[in-house]
mmCIF file of C-alpha atoms in Angstrom:
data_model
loop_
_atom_site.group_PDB
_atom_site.id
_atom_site.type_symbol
_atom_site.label_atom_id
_atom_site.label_comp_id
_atom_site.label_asym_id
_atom_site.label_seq_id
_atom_site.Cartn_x
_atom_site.Cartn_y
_atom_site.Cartn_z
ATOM 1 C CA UNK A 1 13.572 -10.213 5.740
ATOM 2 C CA UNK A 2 12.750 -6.725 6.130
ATOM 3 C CA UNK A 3 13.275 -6.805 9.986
ATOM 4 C CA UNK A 4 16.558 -8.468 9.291
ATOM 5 C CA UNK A 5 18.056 -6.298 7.759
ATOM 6 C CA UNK A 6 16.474 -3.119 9.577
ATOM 7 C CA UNK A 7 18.344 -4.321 12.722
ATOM 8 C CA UNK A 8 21.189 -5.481 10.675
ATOM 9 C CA UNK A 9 21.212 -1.986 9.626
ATOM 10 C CA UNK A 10 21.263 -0.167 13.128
ATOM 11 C CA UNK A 11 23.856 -2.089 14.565
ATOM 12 C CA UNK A 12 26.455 -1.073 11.615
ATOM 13 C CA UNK A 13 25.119 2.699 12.374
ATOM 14 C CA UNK A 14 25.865 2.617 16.061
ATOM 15 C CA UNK A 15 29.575 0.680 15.384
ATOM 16 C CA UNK A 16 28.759 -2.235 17.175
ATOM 17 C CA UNK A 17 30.422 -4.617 14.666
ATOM 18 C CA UNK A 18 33.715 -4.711 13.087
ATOM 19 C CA UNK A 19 34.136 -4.099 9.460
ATOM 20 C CA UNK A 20 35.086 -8.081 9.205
ATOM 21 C CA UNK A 21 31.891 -9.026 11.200
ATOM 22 C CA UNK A 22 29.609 -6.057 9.377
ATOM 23 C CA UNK A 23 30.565 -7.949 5.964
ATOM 24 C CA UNK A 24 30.185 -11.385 7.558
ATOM 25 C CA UNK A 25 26.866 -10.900 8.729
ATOM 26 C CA UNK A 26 25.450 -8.703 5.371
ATOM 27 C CA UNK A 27 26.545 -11.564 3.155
ATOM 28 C CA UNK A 28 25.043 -14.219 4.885
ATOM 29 C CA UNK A 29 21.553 -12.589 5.311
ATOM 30 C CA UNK A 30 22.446 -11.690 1.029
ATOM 31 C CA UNK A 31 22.712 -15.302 0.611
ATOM 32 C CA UNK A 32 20.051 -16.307 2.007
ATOM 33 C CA UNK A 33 17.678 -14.195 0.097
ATOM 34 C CA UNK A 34 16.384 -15.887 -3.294
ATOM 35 C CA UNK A 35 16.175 -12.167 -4.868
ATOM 36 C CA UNK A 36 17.895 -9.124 -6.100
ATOM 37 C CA UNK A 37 18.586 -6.394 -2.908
ATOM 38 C CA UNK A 38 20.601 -3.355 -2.654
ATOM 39 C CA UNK A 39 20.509 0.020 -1.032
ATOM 40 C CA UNK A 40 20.606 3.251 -2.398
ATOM 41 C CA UNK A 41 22.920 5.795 -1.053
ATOM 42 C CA UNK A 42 22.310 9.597 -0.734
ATOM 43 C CA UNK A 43 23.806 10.412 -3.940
ATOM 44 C CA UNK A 44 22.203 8.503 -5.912
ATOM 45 C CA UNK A 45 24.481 5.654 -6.513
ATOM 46 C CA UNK A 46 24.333 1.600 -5.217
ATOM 47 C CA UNK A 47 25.897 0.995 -2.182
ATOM 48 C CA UNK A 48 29.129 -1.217 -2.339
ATOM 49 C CA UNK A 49 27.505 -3.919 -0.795
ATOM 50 C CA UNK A 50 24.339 -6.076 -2.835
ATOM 51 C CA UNK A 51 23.162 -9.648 -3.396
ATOM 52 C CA UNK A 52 24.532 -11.622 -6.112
ATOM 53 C CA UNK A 53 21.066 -11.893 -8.210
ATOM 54 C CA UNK A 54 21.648 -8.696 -9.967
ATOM 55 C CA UNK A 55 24.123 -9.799 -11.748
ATOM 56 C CA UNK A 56 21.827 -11.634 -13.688
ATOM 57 C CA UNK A 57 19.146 -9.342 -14.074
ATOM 58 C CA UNK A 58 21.451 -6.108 -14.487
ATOM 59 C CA UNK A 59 23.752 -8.315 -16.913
ATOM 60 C CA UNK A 60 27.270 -6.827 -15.564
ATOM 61 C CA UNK A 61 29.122 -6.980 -12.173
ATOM 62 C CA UNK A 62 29.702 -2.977 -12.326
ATOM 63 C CA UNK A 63 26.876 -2.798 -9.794
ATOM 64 C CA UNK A 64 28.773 -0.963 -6.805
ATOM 65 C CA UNK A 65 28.626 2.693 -6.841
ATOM 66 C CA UNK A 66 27.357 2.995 -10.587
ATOM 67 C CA UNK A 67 24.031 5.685 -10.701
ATOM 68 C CA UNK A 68 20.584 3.688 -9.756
ATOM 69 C CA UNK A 69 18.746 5.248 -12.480
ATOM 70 C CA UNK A 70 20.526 4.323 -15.337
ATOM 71 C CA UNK A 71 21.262 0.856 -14.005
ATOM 72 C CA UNK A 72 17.656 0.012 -12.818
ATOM 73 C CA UNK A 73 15.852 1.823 -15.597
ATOM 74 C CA UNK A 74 17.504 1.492 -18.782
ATOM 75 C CA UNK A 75 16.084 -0.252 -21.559
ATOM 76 C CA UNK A 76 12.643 -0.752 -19.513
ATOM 77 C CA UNK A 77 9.320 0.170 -20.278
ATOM 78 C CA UNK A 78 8.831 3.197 -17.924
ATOM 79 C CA UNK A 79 8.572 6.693 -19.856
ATOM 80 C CA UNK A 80 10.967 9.512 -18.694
ATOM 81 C CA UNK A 81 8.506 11.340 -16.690
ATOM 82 C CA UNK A 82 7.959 8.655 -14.852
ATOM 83 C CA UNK A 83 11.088 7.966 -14.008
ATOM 84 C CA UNK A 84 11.814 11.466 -13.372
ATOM 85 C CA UNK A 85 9.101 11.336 -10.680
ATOM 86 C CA UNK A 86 11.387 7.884 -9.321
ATOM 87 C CA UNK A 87 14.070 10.450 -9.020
ATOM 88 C CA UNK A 88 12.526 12.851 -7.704
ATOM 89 C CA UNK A 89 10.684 10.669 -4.776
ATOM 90 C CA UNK A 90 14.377 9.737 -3.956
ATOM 91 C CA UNK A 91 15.577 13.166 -3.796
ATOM 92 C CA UNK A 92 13.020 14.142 -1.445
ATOM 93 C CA UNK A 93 13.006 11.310 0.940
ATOM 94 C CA UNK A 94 17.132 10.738 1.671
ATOM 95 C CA UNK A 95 18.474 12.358 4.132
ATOM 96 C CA UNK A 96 14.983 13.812 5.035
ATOM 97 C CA UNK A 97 12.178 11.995 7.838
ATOM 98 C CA UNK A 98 9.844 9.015 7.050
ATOM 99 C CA UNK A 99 7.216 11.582 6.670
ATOM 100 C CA UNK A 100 8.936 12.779 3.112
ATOM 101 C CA UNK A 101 9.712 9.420 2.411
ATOM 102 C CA UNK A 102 5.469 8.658 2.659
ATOM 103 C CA UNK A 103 4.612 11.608 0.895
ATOM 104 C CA UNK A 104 6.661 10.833 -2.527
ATOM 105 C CA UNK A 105 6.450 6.665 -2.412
ATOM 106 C CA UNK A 106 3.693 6.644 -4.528
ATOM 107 C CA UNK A 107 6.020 7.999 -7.281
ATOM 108 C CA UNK A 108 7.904 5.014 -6.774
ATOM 109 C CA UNK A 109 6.795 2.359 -9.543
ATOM 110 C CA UNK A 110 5.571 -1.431 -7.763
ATOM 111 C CA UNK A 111 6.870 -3.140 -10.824
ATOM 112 C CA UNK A 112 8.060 -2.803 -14.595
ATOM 113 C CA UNK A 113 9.564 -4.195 -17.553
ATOM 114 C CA UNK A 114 13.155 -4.286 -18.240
ATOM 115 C CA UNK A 115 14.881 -5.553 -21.791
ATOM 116 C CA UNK A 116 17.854 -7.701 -21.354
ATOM 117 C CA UNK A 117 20.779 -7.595 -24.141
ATOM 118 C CA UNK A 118 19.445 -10.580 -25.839
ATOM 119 C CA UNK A 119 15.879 -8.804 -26.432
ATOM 120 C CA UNK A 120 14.096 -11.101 -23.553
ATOM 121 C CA UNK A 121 11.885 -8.966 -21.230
ATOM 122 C CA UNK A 122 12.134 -9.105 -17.482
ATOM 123 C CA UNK A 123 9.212 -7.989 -15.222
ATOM 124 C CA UNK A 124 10.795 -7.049 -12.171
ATOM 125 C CA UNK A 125 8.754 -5.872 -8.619
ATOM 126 C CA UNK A 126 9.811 -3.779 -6.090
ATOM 127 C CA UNK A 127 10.282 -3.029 -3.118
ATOM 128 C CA UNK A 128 11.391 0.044 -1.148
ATOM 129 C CA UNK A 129 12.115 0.800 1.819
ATOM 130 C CA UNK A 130 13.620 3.684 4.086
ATOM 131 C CA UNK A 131 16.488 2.764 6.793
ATOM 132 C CA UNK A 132 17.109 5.098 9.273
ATOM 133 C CA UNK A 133 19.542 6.393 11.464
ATOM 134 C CA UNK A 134 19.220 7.196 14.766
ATOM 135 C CA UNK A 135 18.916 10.761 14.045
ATOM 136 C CA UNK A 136 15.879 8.973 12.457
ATOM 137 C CA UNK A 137 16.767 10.293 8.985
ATOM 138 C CA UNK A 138 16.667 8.074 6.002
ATOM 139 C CA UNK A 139 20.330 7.617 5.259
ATOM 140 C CA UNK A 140 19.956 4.816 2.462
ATOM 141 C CA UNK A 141 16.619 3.113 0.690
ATOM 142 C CA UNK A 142 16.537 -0.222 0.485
ATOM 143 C CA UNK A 143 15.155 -1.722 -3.011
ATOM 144 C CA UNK A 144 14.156 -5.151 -3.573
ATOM 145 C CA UNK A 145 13.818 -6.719 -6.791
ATOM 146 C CA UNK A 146 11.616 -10.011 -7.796
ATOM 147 C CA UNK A 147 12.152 -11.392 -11.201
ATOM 148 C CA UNK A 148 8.588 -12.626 -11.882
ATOM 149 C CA UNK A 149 8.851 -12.823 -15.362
ATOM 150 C CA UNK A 150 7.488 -16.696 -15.567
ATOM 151 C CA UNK A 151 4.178 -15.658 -13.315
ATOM 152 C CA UNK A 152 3.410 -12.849 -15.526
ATOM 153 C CA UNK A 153 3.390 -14.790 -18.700
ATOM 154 C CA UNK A 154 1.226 -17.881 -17.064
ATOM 155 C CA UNK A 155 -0.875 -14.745 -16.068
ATOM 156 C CA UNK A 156 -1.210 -13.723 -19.387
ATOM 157 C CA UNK A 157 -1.331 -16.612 -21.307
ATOM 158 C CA UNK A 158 -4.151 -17.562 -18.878
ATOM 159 C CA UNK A 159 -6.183 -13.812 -19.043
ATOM 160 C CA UNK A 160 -5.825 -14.528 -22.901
ATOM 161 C CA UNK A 161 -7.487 -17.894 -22.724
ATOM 162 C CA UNK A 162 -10.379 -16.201 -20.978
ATOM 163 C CA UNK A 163 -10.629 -13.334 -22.876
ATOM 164 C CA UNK A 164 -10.906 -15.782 -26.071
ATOM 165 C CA UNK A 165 -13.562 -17.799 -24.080
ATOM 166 C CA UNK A 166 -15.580 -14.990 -23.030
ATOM 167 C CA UNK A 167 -15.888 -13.638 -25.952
ATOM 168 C CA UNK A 168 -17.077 -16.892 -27.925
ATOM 169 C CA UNK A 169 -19.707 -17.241 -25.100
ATOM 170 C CA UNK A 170 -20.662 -13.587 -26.220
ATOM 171 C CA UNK A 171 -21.173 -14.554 -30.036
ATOM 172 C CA UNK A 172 -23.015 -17.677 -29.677
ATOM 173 C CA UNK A 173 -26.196 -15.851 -28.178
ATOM 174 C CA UNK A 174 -27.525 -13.950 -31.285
ATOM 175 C CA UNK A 175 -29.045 -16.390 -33.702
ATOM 176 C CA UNK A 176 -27.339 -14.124 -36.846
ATOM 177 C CA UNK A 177 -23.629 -13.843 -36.567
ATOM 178 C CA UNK A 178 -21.279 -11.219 -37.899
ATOM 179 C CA UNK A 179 -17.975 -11.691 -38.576
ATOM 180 C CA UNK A 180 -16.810 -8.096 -37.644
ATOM 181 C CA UNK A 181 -18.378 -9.036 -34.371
ATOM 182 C CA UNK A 182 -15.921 -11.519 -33.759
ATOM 183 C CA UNK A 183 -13.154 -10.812 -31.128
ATOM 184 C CA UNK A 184 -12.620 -7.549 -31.212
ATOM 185 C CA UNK A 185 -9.899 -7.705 -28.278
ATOM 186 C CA UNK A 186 -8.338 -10.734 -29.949
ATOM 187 C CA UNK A 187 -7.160 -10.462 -33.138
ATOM 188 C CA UNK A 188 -5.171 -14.241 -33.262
ATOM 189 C CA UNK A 189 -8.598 -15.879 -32.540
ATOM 190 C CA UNK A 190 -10.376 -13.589 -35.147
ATOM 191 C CA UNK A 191 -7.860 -13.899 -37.800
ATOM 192 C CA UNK A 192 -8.181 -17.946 -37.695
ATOM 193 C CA UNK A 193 -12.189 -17.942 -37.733
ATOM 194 C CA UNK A 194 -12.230 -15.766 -40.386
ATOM 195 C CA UNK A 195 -9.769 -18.052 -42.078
ATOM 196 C CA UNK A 196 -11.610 -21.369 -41.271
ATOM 197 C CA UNK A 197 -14.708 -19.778 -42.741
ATOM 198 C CA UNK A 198 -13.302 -18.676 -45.491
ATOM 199 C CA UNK A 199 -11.225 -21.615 -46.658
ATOM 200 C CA UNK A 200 -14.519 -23.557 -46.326
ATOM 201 C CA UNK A 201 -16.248 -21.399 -48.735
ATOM 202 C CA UNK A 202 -13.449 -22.989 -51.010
ATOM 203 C CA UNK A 203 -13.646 -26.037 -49.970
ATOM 204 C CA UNK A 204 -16.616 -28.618 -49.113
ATOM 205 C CA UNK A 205 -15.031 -30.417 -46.437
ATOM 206 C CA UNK A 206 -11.373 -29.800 -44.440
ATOM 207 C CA UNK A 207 -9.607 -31.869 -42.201
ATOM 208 C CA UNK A 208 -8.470 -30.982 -38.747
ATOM 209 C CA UNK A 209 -5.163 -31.532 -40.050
ATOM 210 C CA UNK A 210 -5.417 -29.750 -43.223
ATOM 211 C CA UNK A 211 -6.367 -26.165 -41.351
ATOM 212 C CA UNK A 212 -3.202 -27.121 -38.854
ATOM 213 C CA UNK A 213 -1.195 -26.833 -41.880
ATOM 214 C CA UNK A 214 -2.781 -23.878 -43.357
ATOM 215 C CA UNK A 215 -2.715 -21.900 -40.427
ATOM 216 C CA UNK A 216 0.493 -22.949 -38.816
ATOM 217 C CA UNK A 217 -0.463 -23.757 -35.125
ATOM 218 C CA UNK A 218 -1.348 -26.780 -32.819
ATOM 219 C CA UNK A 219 -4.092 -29.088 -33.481
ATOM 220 C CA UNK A 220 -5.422 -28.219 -29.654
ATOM 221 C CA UNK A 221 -5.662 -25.003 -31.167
ATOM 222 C CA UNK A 222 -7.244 -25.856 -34.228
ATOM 223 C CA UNK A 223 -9.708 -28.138 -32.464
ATOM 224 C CA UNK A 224 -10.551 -25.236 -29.703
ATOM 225 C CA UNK A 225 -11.383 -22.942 -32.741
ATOM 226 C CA UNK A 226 -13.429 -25.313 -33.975
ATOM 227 C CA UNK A 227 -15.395 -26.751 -31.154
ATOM 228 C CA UNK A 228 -16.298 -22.984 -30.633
ATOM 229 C CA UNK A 229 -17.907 -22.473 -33.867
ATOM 230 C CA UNK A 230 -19.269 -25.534 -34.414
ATOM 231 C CA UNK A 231 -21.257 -24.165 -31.009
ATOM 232 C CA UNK A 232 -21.872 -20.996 -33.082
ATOM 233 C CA UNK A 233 -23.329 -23.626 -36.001
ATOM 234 C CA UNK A 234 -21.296 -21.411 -38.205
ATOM 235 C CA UNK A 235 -19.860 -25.017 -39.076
ATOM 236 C CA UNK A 236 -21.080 -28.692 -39.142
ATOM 237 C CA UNK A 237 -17.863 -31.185 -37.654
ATOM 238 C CA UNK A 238 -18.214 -34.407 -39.506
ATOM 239 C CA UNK A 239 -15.660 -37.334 -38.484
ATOM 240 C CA UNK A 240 -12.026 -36.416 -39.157
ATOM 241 C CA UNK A 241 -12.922 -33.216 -40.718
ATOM 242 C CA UNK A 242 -15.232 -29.920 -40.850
ATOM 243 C CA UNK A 243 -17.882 -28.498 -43.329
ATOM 244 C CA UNK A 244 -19.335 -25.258 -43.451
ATOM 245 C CA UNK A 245 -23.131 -24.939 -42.239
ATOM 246 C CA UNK A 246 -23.828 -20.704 -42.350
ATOM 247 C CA UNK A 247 -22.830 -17.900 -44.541
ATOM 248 C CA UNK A 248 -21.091 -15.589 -42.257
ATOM 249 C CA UNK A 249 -21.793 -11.885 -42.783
#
């Protein structure tokens, strides 16, 4: 894609296409790209000319000409230094060599999180790079943008789950458990074994079904928090239910 539009690039700087056959040929190699794409001009504002996707992730069709900053950046996660240093890195590269342009692009972020007007979060990545004229001066910078918002969560959902069972690995060695031990890093798990325990102090027996209720979750959930420490023998399963088996301290 990005040799595409490199040459795609260089023929509209040396005039070799009309203006009806320059947008003919930018909008189908827009089309066919399954992700956001537009070029930043000199000034600091998005060239007329951008793929249809950001409509969705920028959440208005005023795309063409409006300032890059404020339209890429607001309402994300990145702190103003930061994107000062964005700005900056653009300053210095356009209109300047590819040497400038390598000297600043590790100001320019790989990925971050932008809020949409109904409060979801996007994480976005990026991409830039430098097209060139034949003067071989950066006359625009080409940004890409990737929503991978459904990766990232899988990603952490599944980092989560690990953490969780690396950490119940970690307790189950010592013979003597301690409850301010448990979890550190993850407070959900910690807040529903100190729960289980607890409630089974008040009780002499609880079904699976009874703690699904009490703490408002799945029953996978509940039976995960259990399995883990039954292996603990901070608890004694018994059929359809649970009983405690150690004071925790």
């Amino acid at each position: 894609i990005e040799d595409q539009n490199r040459k795609l690039e260089k023929r509209i700087i040396r005039g070799e296409l009309t203006l009806k056959e320059k947008n003919n040929e930018i909008q189908g190699v827009l089309k066919s790209i399954d992700q956001g794409f537009f070029t930043i001009l000199p000034d600091l504002t998005i060239h007329l000319t951008y793929s249809d996707q950001l409509k969705d992730i920028f959440q208005t069709e005023e795309i063409a000409r409006k300032p890059v900053m404020e339209l890429l950046f607001k309402n994300s996660n990145l702190g103003q230094k930061t994107i000062h240093n964005i700005e900056k890195a653009l300053v210095k590269s356009l209109g300047k060599g590819i040497a400038d342009f390598e000297a600043h692009k590790h100001l320019l972020v790989k990925e971050f999180i932008k809020k949409q007007n109904d409060g979801r979060e996007l994480f976005l990545e990026t991409d830039w790079n430098p097209l060139v004229n034949e003067g071989k001066e950066i006359e625009k910078i080409m940004v890409t943008l990737r929503d991978v918002t459904d990766i990232r969560k899988l990603q952490i959902d599944a980092d989560q789950q690990k953490r969780e069972l690396d950490i119940f690995e970690e307790m189950s060695k010592p013979s003597q458990v301690h409850m301010g031990e448990i979890i550190e890093s993850s407070p959900g798990v910690r807040k529903r074994s100190e729960f289980i325990l607890q409630a089974l102090t008040e009780h002499s027996f609880l079904t699976t079904k009874d703690l699904t209720q009490m703490l408002n979750v799945s029953e996978a959930t509940v039976r995960r928090d259990l399995t883990r420490l039954s292996e603990l023998k901070l608890i004694r399963r018994s059929r359809g239910g649970v009983k405690a088996l150690k004071k925790v301290v």
